[in-house]
């Protein structure tokens, strides 16, 4: 039930950051390790960097302050959505047992 609510919350800016916290909690309960979290956080930052480049590229086409602010706020919404999207998908993977199989093979 909680995962269904998170799928809805990931579309609400600001509140969707709760999904990232719950992803850390669920990953910590499964004891997935630092490598797992670092890999996904690097992916989040890489996607955010792409959004930053696109947003700044669009903002340079005009000197209009209102347009620049709109692009800035849309970028903020996209940053939080990236984190929420990846964290919800990873929680689904944890729930479906994707990482249980990898641990079984390693042992």
mmCIF file of N, CA and C in Angstrom:
data_model
loop_
_atom_site.group_PDB
_atom_site.id
_atom_site.type_symbol
_atom_site.label_atom_id
_atom_site.label_comp_id
_atom_site.label_asym_id
_atom_site.label_seq_id
_atom_site.Cartn_x
_atom_site.Cartn_y
_atom_site.Cartn_z
ATOM 1 N N UNK A 1 0.819 -1.197 0.000
ATOM 2 C CA UNK A 1 0.000 0.000 0.000
ATOM 3 C C UNK A 1 0.866 1.266 0.000
ATOM 4 N N UNK A 2 1.938 1.290 0.782
ATOM 5 C CA UNK A 2 2.763 2.470 0.875
ATOM 6 C C UNK A 2 3.430 2.787 -0.467
ATOM 7 N N UNK A 3 3.792 1.791 -1.227
ATOM 8 C CA UNK A 3 4.425 2.020 -2.528
ATOM 9 C C UNK A 3 3.442 2.655 -3.511
ATOM 10 N N UNK A 4 2.177 2.286 -3.436
ATOM 11 C CA UNK A 4 1.164 2.912 -4.297
ATOM 12 C C UNK A 4 1.013 4.390 -3.975
ATOM 13 N N UNK A 5 1.076 4.730 -2.694
ATOM 14 C CA UNK A 5 0.981 6.137 -2.292
ATOM 15 C C UNK A 5 2.208 6.900 -2.780
ATOM 16 N N UNK A 6 3.373 6.270 -2.710
ATOM 17 C CA UNK A 6 4.591 6.927 -3.175
ATOM 18 C C UNK A 6 4.559 7.187 -4.678
ATOM 19 N N UNK A 7 3.925 6.299 -5.423
ATOM 20 C CA UNK A 7 3.811 6.522 -6.862
ATOM 21 C C UNK A 7 2.992 7.776 -7.154
ATOM 22 N N UNK A 8 2.029 8.067 -6.304
ATOM 23 C CA UNK A 8 1.235 9.278 -6.462
ATOM 24 C C UNK A 8 2.013 10.491 -5.963
ATOM 25 N N UNK A 9 2.712 10.336 -4.833
ATOM 26 C CA UNK A 9 3.454 11.448 -4.243
ATOM 27 C C UNK A 9 4.609 11.915 -5.110
ATOM 28 N N UNK A 10 5.133 11.058 -5.956
ATOM 29 C CA UNK A 10 6.294 11.474 -6.748
ATOM 30 C C UNK A 10 5.958 12.557 -7.762
ATOM 31 N N UNK A 11 4.680 12.806 -8.004
ATOM 32 C CA UNK A 11 4.284 13.863 -8.930
ATOM 33 C C UNK A 11 4.020 15.192 -8.226
ATOM 34 N N UNK A 12 4.114 15.220 -6.888
ATOM 35 C CA UNK A 12 3.879 16.444 -6.135
ATOM 36 C C UNK A 12 5.235 17.023 -5.738
ATOM 37 N N UNK A 13 5.587 18.179 -6.283
ATOM 38 C CA UNK A 13 6.907 18.758 -5.992
ATOM 39 C C UNK A 13 7.096 19.020 -4.496
ATOM 40 N N UNK A 14 8.287 18.743 -4.024
ATOM 41 C CA UNK A 14 8.612 18.965 -2.619
ATOM 42 C C UNK A 14 8.259 17.781 -1.752
ATOM 43 N N UNK A 15 7.030 17.333 -1.834
ATOM 44 C CA UNK A 15 6.587 16.195 -1.045
ATOM 45 C C UNK A 15 7.209 14.907 -1.585
ATOM 46 N N UNK A 16 7.543 14.901 -2.863
ATOM 47 C CA UNK A 16 8.112 13.689 -3.442
ATOM 48 C C UNK A 16 9.489 13.347 -2.878
ATOM 49 N N UNK A 17 10.096 14.248 -2.148
ATOM 50 C CA UNK A 17 11.381 13.938 -1.517
ATOM 51 C C UNK A 17 11.213 12.905 -0.400
ATOM 52 N N UNK A 18 10.000 12.710 0.072
ATOM 53 C CA UNK A 18 9.715 11.673 1.069
ATOM 54 C C UNK A 18 10.040 10.297 0.498
ATOM 55 N N UNK A 19 9.843 10.115 -0.794
ATOM 56 C CA UNK A 19 10.111 8.818 -1.402
ATOM 57 C C UNK A 19 11.595 8.473 -1.349
ATOM 58 N N UNK A 20 12.453 9.488 -1.428
ATOM 59 C CA UNK A 20 13.889 9.238 -1.348
ATOM 60 C C UNK A 20 14.260 8.752 0.048
ATOM 61 N N UNK A 21 13.669 9.362 1.064
ATOM 62 C CA UNK A 21 13.935 8.952 2.442
ATOM 63 C C UNK A 21 13.446 7.523 2.671
ATOM 64 N N UNK A 22 12.265 7.210 2.181
ATOM 65 C CA UNK A 22 11.751 5.852 2.367
ATOM 66 C C UNK A 22 12.561 4.835 1.561
ATOM 67 N N UNK A 23 13.166 5.253 0.450
ATOM 68 C CA UNK A 23 14.052 4.363 -0.306
ATOM 69 C C UNK A 23 15.296 4.043 0.515
ATOM 70 N N UNK A 24 15.863 5.061 1.159
ATOM 71 C CA UNK A 24 17.008 4.814 2.030
ATOM 72 C C UNK A 24 16.644 3.855 3.163
ATOM 73 N N UNK A 25 15.466 4.019 3.719
ATOM 74 C CA UNK A 25 15.034 3.148 4.814
ATOM 75 C C UNK A 25 14.853 1.711 4.329
ATOM 76 N N UNK A 26 14.177 1.531 3.186
ATOM 77 C CA UNK A 26 13.957 0.170 2.692
ATOM 78 C C UNK A 26 15.264 -0.487 2.247
ATOM 79 N N UNK A 27 16.167 0.282 1.668
ATOM 80 C CA UNK A 27 17.471 -0.271 1.292
ATOM 81 C C UNK A 27 18.318 -0.611 2.500
ATOM 82 N N UNK A 28 18.191 0.195 3.541
ATOM 83 C CA UNK A 28 18.924 -0.087 4.768
ATOM 84 C C UNK A 28 18.418 -1.332 5.474
ATOM 85 N N UNK A 29 17.120 -1.560 5.401
ATOM 86 C CA UNK A 29 16.555 -2.773 6.011
ATOM 87 C C UNK A 29 17.018 -4.031 5.289
ATOM 88 N N UNK A 30 17.219 -3.925 3.974
ATOM 89 C CA UNK A 30 17.713 -5.070 3.190
ATOM 90 C C UNK A 30 19.228 -5.201 3.263
ATOM 91 N N UNK A 31 19.880 -4.206 3.874
ATOM 92 C CA UNK A 31 21.338 -4.192 4.020
ATOM 93 C C UNK A 31 22.034 -4.325 2.667
ATOM 94 N N UNK A 32 21.662 -3.414 1.749
ATOM 95 C CA UNK A 32 22.191 -3.485 0.391
ATOM 96 C C UNK A 32 23.601 -2.924 0.256
ATOM 97 N N UNK A 33 24.037 -2.106 1.160
ATOM 98 C CA UNK A 33 25.404 -1.616 1.125
ATOM 99 C C UNK A 33 25.540 -0.245 0.492
ATOM 100 N N UNK A 34 26.709 0.326 0.698
ATOM 101 C CA UNK A 34 26.983 1.682 0.244
ATOM 102 C C UNK A 34 27.075 1.747 -1.279
ATOM 103 N N UNK A 35 27.644 0.735 -1.900
ATOM 104 C CA UNK A 35 27.818 0.719 -3.359
ATOM 105 C C UNK A 35 26.482 0.875 -4.073
ATOM 106 N N UNK A 36 25.476 0.218 -3.594
ATOM 107 C CA UNK A 36 24.132 0.293 -4.190
ATOM 108 C C UNK A 36 23.614 1.729 -4.154
ATOM 109 N N UNK A 37 23.731 2.378 -2.996
ATOM 110 C CA UNK A 37 23.209 3.739 -2.862
ATOM 111 C C UNK A 37 24.028 4.743 -3.663
ATOM 112 N N UNK A 38 25.338 4.596 -3.645
ATOM 113 C CA UNK A 38 26.200 5.530 -4.377
ATOM 114 C C UNK A 38 25.925 5.444 -5.868
ATOM 115 N N UNK A 39 25.753 4.231 -6.385
ATOM 116 C CA UNK A 39 25.479 4.051 -7.811
ATOM 117 C C UNK A 39 24.202 4.792 -8.217
ATOM 118 N N UNK A 40 23.153 4.654 -7.439
ATOM 119 C CA UNK A 40 21.888 5.299 -7.784
ATOM 120 C C UNK A 40 21.923 6.807 -7.564
ATOM 121 N N UNK A 41 22.657 7.260 -6.563
ATOM 122 C CA UNK A 41 22.770 8.700 -6.335
ATOM 123 C C UNK A 41 23.577 9.354 -7.454
ATOM 124 N N UNK A 42 24.598 8.669 -7.947
ATOM 125 C CA UNK A 42 25.365 9.198 -9.084
ATOM 126 C C UNK A 42 24.469 9.304 -10.319
ATOM 127 N N UNK A 43 23.615 8.335 -10.522
ATOM 128 C CA UNK A 43 22.667 8.395 -11.645
ATOM 129 C C UNK A 43 21.739 9.587 -11.483
ATOM 130 N N UNK A 44 21.246 9.815 -10.256
ATOM 131 C CA UNK A 44 20.370 10.966 -10.007
ATOM 132 C C UNK A 44 21.081 12.274 -10.324
ATOM 133 N N UNK A 45 22.332 12.408 -9.861
ATOM 134 C CA UNK A 45 23.072 13.641 -10.109
ATOM 135 C C UNK A 45 23.416 13.817 -11.586
ATOM 136 N N UNK A 46 23.682 12.731 -12.283
ATOM 137 C CA UNK A 46 23.978 12.833 -13.717
ATOM 138 C C UNK A 46 22.755 13.324 -14.486
ATOM 139 N N UNK A 47 21.597 12.785 -14.158
ATOM 140 C CA UNK A 47 20.375 13.246 -14.820
ATOM 141 C C UNK A 47 20.061 14.694 -14.461
ATOM 142 N N UNK A 48 20.305 15.066 -13.203
ATOM 143 C CA UNK A 48 20.087 16.454 -12.788
ATOM 144 C C UNK A 48 21.043 17.391 -13.519
ATOM 145 N N UNK A 49 22.269 16.953 -13.760
ATOM 146 C CA UNK A 49 23.228 17.777 -14.496
ATOM 147 C C UNK A 49 22.770 18.005 -15.931
ATOM 148 N N UNK A 50 22.183 16.992 -16.529
ATOM 149 C CA UNK A 50 21.646 17.152 -17.882
ATOM 150 C C UNK A 50 20.520 18.170 -17.891
ATOM 151 N N UNK A 51 19.655 18.116 -16.886
ATOM 152 C CA UNK A 51 18.551 19.078 -16.785
ATOM 153 C C UNK A 51 19.101 20.484 -16.562
ATOM 154 N N UNK A 52 20.150 20.609 -15.761
ATOM 155 C CA UNK A 52 20.763 21.923 -15.539
ATOM 156 C C UNK A 52 21.289 22.497 -16.846
ATOM 157 N N UNK A 53 21.971 21.671 -17.625
ATOM 158 C CA UNK A 53 22.515 22.149 -18.897
ATOM 159 C C UNK A 53 21.406 22.564 -19.860
ATOM 160 N N UNK A 54 20.355 21.777 -19.927
ATOM 161 C CA UNK A 54 19.240 22.119 -20.821
ATOM 162 C C UNK A 54 18.557 23.400 -20.350
ATOM 163 N N UNK A 55 18.327 23.511 -19.032
ATOM 164 C CA UNK A 55 17.674 24.708 -18.501
ATOM 165 C C UNK A 55 18.483 25.969 -18.729
ATOM 166 N N UNK A 56 19.775 25.892 -18.504
ATOM 167 C CA UNK A 56 20.618 27.068 -18.733
ATOM 168 C C UNK A 56 20.725 27.396 -20.215
ATOM 169 N N UNK A 57 20.731 26.369 -21.043
ATOM 170 C CA UNK A 57 20.760 26.606 -22.487
ATOM 171 C C UNK A 57 19.505 27.311 -22.966
ATOM 172 N N UNK A 58 18.366 26.906 -22.436
ATOM 173 C CA UNK A 58 17.105 27.551 -22.814
ATOM 174 C C UNK A 58 17.053 28.973 -22.274
ATOM 175 N N UNK A 59 17.530 29.186 -21.064
ATOM 176 C CA UNK A 59 17.472 30.509 -20.438
ATOM 177 C C UNK A 59 18.386 31.520 -21.127
ATOM 178 N N UNK A 60 19.417 31.071 -21.817
ATOM 179 C CA UNK A 60 20.327 32.014 -22.476
ATOM 180 C C UNK A 60 19.746 32.608 -23.754
ATOM 181 N N UNK A 61 18.659 32.076 -24.230
ATOM 182 C CA UNK A 61 18.074 32.596 -25.461
ATOM 183 C C UNK A 61 17.346 33.919 -25.269
ATOM 184 N N UNK A 62 17.087 34.283 -24.028
ATOM 185 C CA UNK A 62 16.340 35.510 -23.781
ATOM 186 C C UNK A 62 16.870 36.211 -22.545
ATOM 187 N N UNK A 63 16.613 37.499 -22.459
ATOM 188 C CA UNK A 63 16.974 38.259 -21.268
ATOM 189 C C UNK A 63 15.754 38.518 -20.393
ATOM 190 N N UNK A 64 14.632 37.942 -20.750
ATOM 191 C CA UNK A 64 13.398 38.121 -20.000
ATOM 192 C C UNK A 64 13.514 37.429 -18.645
ATOM 193 N N UNK A 65 13.360 38.207 -17.578
ATOM 194 C CA UNK A 65 13.509 37.682 -16.223
ATOM 195 C C UNK A 65 12.385 36.715 -15.862
ATOM 196 N N UNK A 66 11.198 36.968 -16.334
ATOM 197 C CA UNK A 66 10.061 36.080 -16.028
ATOM 198 C C UNK A 66 10.278 34.709 -16.661
ATOM 199 N N UNK A 67 10.703 34.693 -17.901
ATOM 200 C CA UNK A 67 10.967 33.420 -18.578
ATOM 201 C C UNK A 67 12.068 32.640 -17.873
ATOM 202 N N UNK A 68 13.119 33.352 -17.444
ATOM 203 C CA UNK A 68 14.211 32.689 -16.736
ATOM 204 C C UNK A 68 13.730 32.080 -15.427
ATOM 205 N N UNK A 69 12.864 32.784 -14.705
ATOM 206 C CA UNK A 69 12.328 32.254 -13.447
ATOM 207 C C UNK A 69 11.442 31.038 -13.683
ATOM 208 N N UNK A 70 10.642 31.073 -14.727
ATOM 209 C CA UNK A 70 9.774 29.930 -15.038
ATOM 210 C C UNK A 70 10.628 28.704 -15.358
ATOM 211 N N UNK A 71 11.661 28.880 -16.140
ATOM 212 C CA UNK A 71 12.561 27.767 -16.467
ATOM 213 C C UNK A 71 13.240 27.256 -15.207
ATOM 214 N N UNK A 72 13.619 28.162 -14.307
ATOM 215 C CA UNK A 72 14.261 27.780 -13.054
ATOM 216 C C UNK A 72 13.318 26.919 -12.203
ATOM 217 N N UNK A 73 12.073 27.341 -12.051
ATOM 218 C CA UNK A 73 11.136 26.585 -11.217
ATOM 219 C C UNK A 73 10.739 25.250 -11.857
ATOM 220 N N UNK A 74 10.641 25.215 -13.157
ATOM 221 C CA UNK A 74 10.373 23.944 -13.830
ATOM 222 C C UNK A 74 11.554 22.993 -13.622
ATOM 223 N N UNK A 75 12.762 23.529 -13.668
ATOM 224 C CA UNK A 75 13.949 22.700 -13.424
ATOM 225 C C UNK A 75 13.937 22.135 -12.010
ATOM 226 N N UNK A 76 13.546 22.942 -11.021
ATOM 227 C CA UNK A 76 13.459 22.441 -9.643
ATOM 228 C C UNK A 76 12.481 21.284 -9.519
ATOM 229 N N UNK A 77 11.354 21.395 -10.189
ATOM 230 C CA UNK A 77 10.370 20.318 -10.161
ATOM 231 C C UNK A 77 10.945 19.057 -10.797
ATOM 232 N N UNK A 78 11.661 19.214 -11.890
ATOM 233 C CA UNK A 78 12.249 18.059 -12.568
ATOM 234 C C UNK A 78 13.338 17.420 -11.711
ATOM 235 N N UNK A 79 14.139 18.223 -10.990
ATOM 236 C CA UNK A 79 15.174 17.655 -10.115
ATOM 237 C C UNK A 79 14.558 16.737 -9.079
ATOM 238 N N UNK A 80 13.518 17.218 -8.422
ATOM 239 C CA UNK A 80 12.903 16.394 -7.378
ATOM 240 C C UNK A 80 12.202 15.180 -7.981
ATOM 241 N N UNK A 81 11.639 15.334 -9.173
ATOM 242 C CA UNK A 81 10.983 14.194 -9.813
ATOM 243 C C UNK A 81 12.002 13.110 -10.183
ATOM 244 N N UNK A 82 13.184 13.503 -10.618
ATOM 245 C CA UNK A 82 14.215 12.520 -10.965
ATOM 246 C C UNK A 82 14.533 11.650 -9.756
ATOM 247 N N UNK A 83 14.766 12.290 -8.628
ATOM 248 C CA UNK A 83 15.062 11.539 -7.414
ATOM 249 C C UNK A 83 13.914 10.642 -6.995
ATOM 250 N N UNK A 84 12.696 11.157 -7.069
ATOM 251 C CA UNK A 84 11.537 10.367 -6.681
ATOM 252 C C UNK A 84 11.306 9.203 -7.636
ATOM 253 N N UNK A 85 11.485 9.430 -8.920
ATOM 254 C CA UNK A 85 11.263 8.373 -9.907
ATOM 255 C C UNK A 85 12.241 7.221 -9.702
ATOM 256 N N UNK A 86 13.515 7.546 -9.535
ATOM 257 C CA UNK A 86 14.515 6.502 -9.344
ATOM 258 C C UNK A 86 14.301 5.776 -8.029
ATOM 259 N N UNK A 87 13.976 6.520 -6.974
ATOM 260 C CA UNK A 87 13.794 5.874 -5.673
ATOM 261 C C UNK A 87 12.577 4.965 -5.650
ATOM 262 N N UNK A 88 11.479 5.340 -6.299
ATOM 263 C CA UNK A 88 10.301 4.467 -6.346
ATOM 264 C C UNK A 88 10.593 3.223 -7.173
ATOM 265 N N UNK A 89 11.290 3.391 -8.290
ATOM 266 C CA UNK A 89 11.635 2.219 -9.103
ATOM 267 C C UNK A 89 12.557 1.269 -8.356
ATOM 268 N N UNK A 90 13.499 1.805 -7.607
ATOM 269 C CA UNK A 90 14.394 0.950 -6.836
ATOM 270 C C UNK A 90 13.657 0.259 -5.689
ATOM 271 N N UNK A 91 12.692 0.932 -5.097
ATOM 272 C CA UNK A 91 11.901 0.280 -4.052
ATOM 273 C C UNK A 91 11.078 -0.869 -4.621
ATOM 274 N N UNK A 92 10.568 -0.699 -5.834
ATOM 275 C CA UNK A 92 9.857 -1.800 -6.483
ATOM 276 C C UNK A 92 10.800 -2.965 -6.742
ATOM 277 N N UNK A 93 12.029 -2.661 -7.152
ATOM 278 C CA UNK A 93 13.011 -3.723 -7.383
ATOM 279 C C UNK A 93 13.341 -4.453 -6.087
ATOM 280 N N UNK A 94 13.473 -3.702 -5.005
ATOM 281 C CA UNK A 94 13.746 -4.321 -3.710
ATOM 282 C C UNK A 94 12.581 -5.199 -3.294
ATOM 283 N N UNK A 95 11.377 -4.689 -3.488
ATOM 284 C CA UNK A 95 10.177 -5.446 -3.103
ATOM 285 C C UNK A 95 10.031 -6.717 -3.936
ATOM 286 N N UNK A 96 10.371 -6.653 -5.207
ATOM 287 C CA UNK A 96 10.249 -7.814 -6.090
ATOM 288 C C UNK A 96 11.386 -8.821 -5.913
ATOM 289 N N UNK A 97 12.361 -8.485 -5.094
ATOM 290 C CA UNK A 97 13.432 -9.429 -4.807
ATOM 291 C C UNK A 97 14.574 -9.423 -5.792
ATOM 292 N N UNK A 98 14.751 -8.343 -6.538
ATOM 293 C CA UNK A 98 15.830 -8.282 -7.520
ATOM 294 C C UNK A 98 17.198 -8.418 -6.854
ATOM 295 N N UNK A 99 17.359 -7.810 -5.714
ATOM 296 C CA UNK A 99 18.659 -7.808 -5.051
ATOM 297 C C UNK A 99 18.856 -9.007 -4.145
ATOM 298 N N UNK A 100 17.802 -9.754 -3.873
ATOM 299 C CA UNK A 100 17.948 -11.002 -3.121
ATOM 300 C C UNK A 100 18.692 -12.046 -3.951
ATOM 301 N N UNK A 101 18.416 -12.078 -5.245
ATOM 302 C CA UNK A 101 19.061 -13.043 -6.141
ATOM 303 C C UNK A 101 20.547 -12.748 -6.283
ATOM 304 N N UNK A 102 20.906 -11.463 -6.343
ATOM 305 C CA UNK A 102 22.316 -11.104 -6.476
ATOM 306 C C UNK A 102 23.092 -11.497 -5.230
ATOM 307 N N UNK A 103 22.489 -11.358 -4.074
ATOM 308 C CA UNK A 103 23.164 -11.741 -2.840
ATOM 309 C C UNK A 103 23.315 -13.258 -2.769
ATOM 310 N N UNK A 104 22.312 -13.993 -3.257
ATOM 311 C CA UNK A 104 22.380 -15.445 -3.221
ATOM 312 C C UNK A 104 23.486 -15.971 -4.129
ATOM 313 N N UNK A 105 23.683 -15.308 -5.274
ATOM 314 C CA UNK A 105 24.741 -15.708 -6.200
ATOM 315 C C UNK A 105 26.101 -15.397 -5.608
ATOM 316 N N UNK A 106 26.221 -14.263 -4.915
ATOM 317 C CA UNK A 106 27.499 -13.862 -4.327
ATOM 318 C C UNK A 106 27.927 -14.798 -3.204
ATOM 319 N N UNK A 107 26.982 -15.349 -2.498
ATOM 320 C CA UNK A 107 27.308 -16.269 -1.405
ATOM 321 C C UNK A 107 27.635 -17.599 -1.965
#
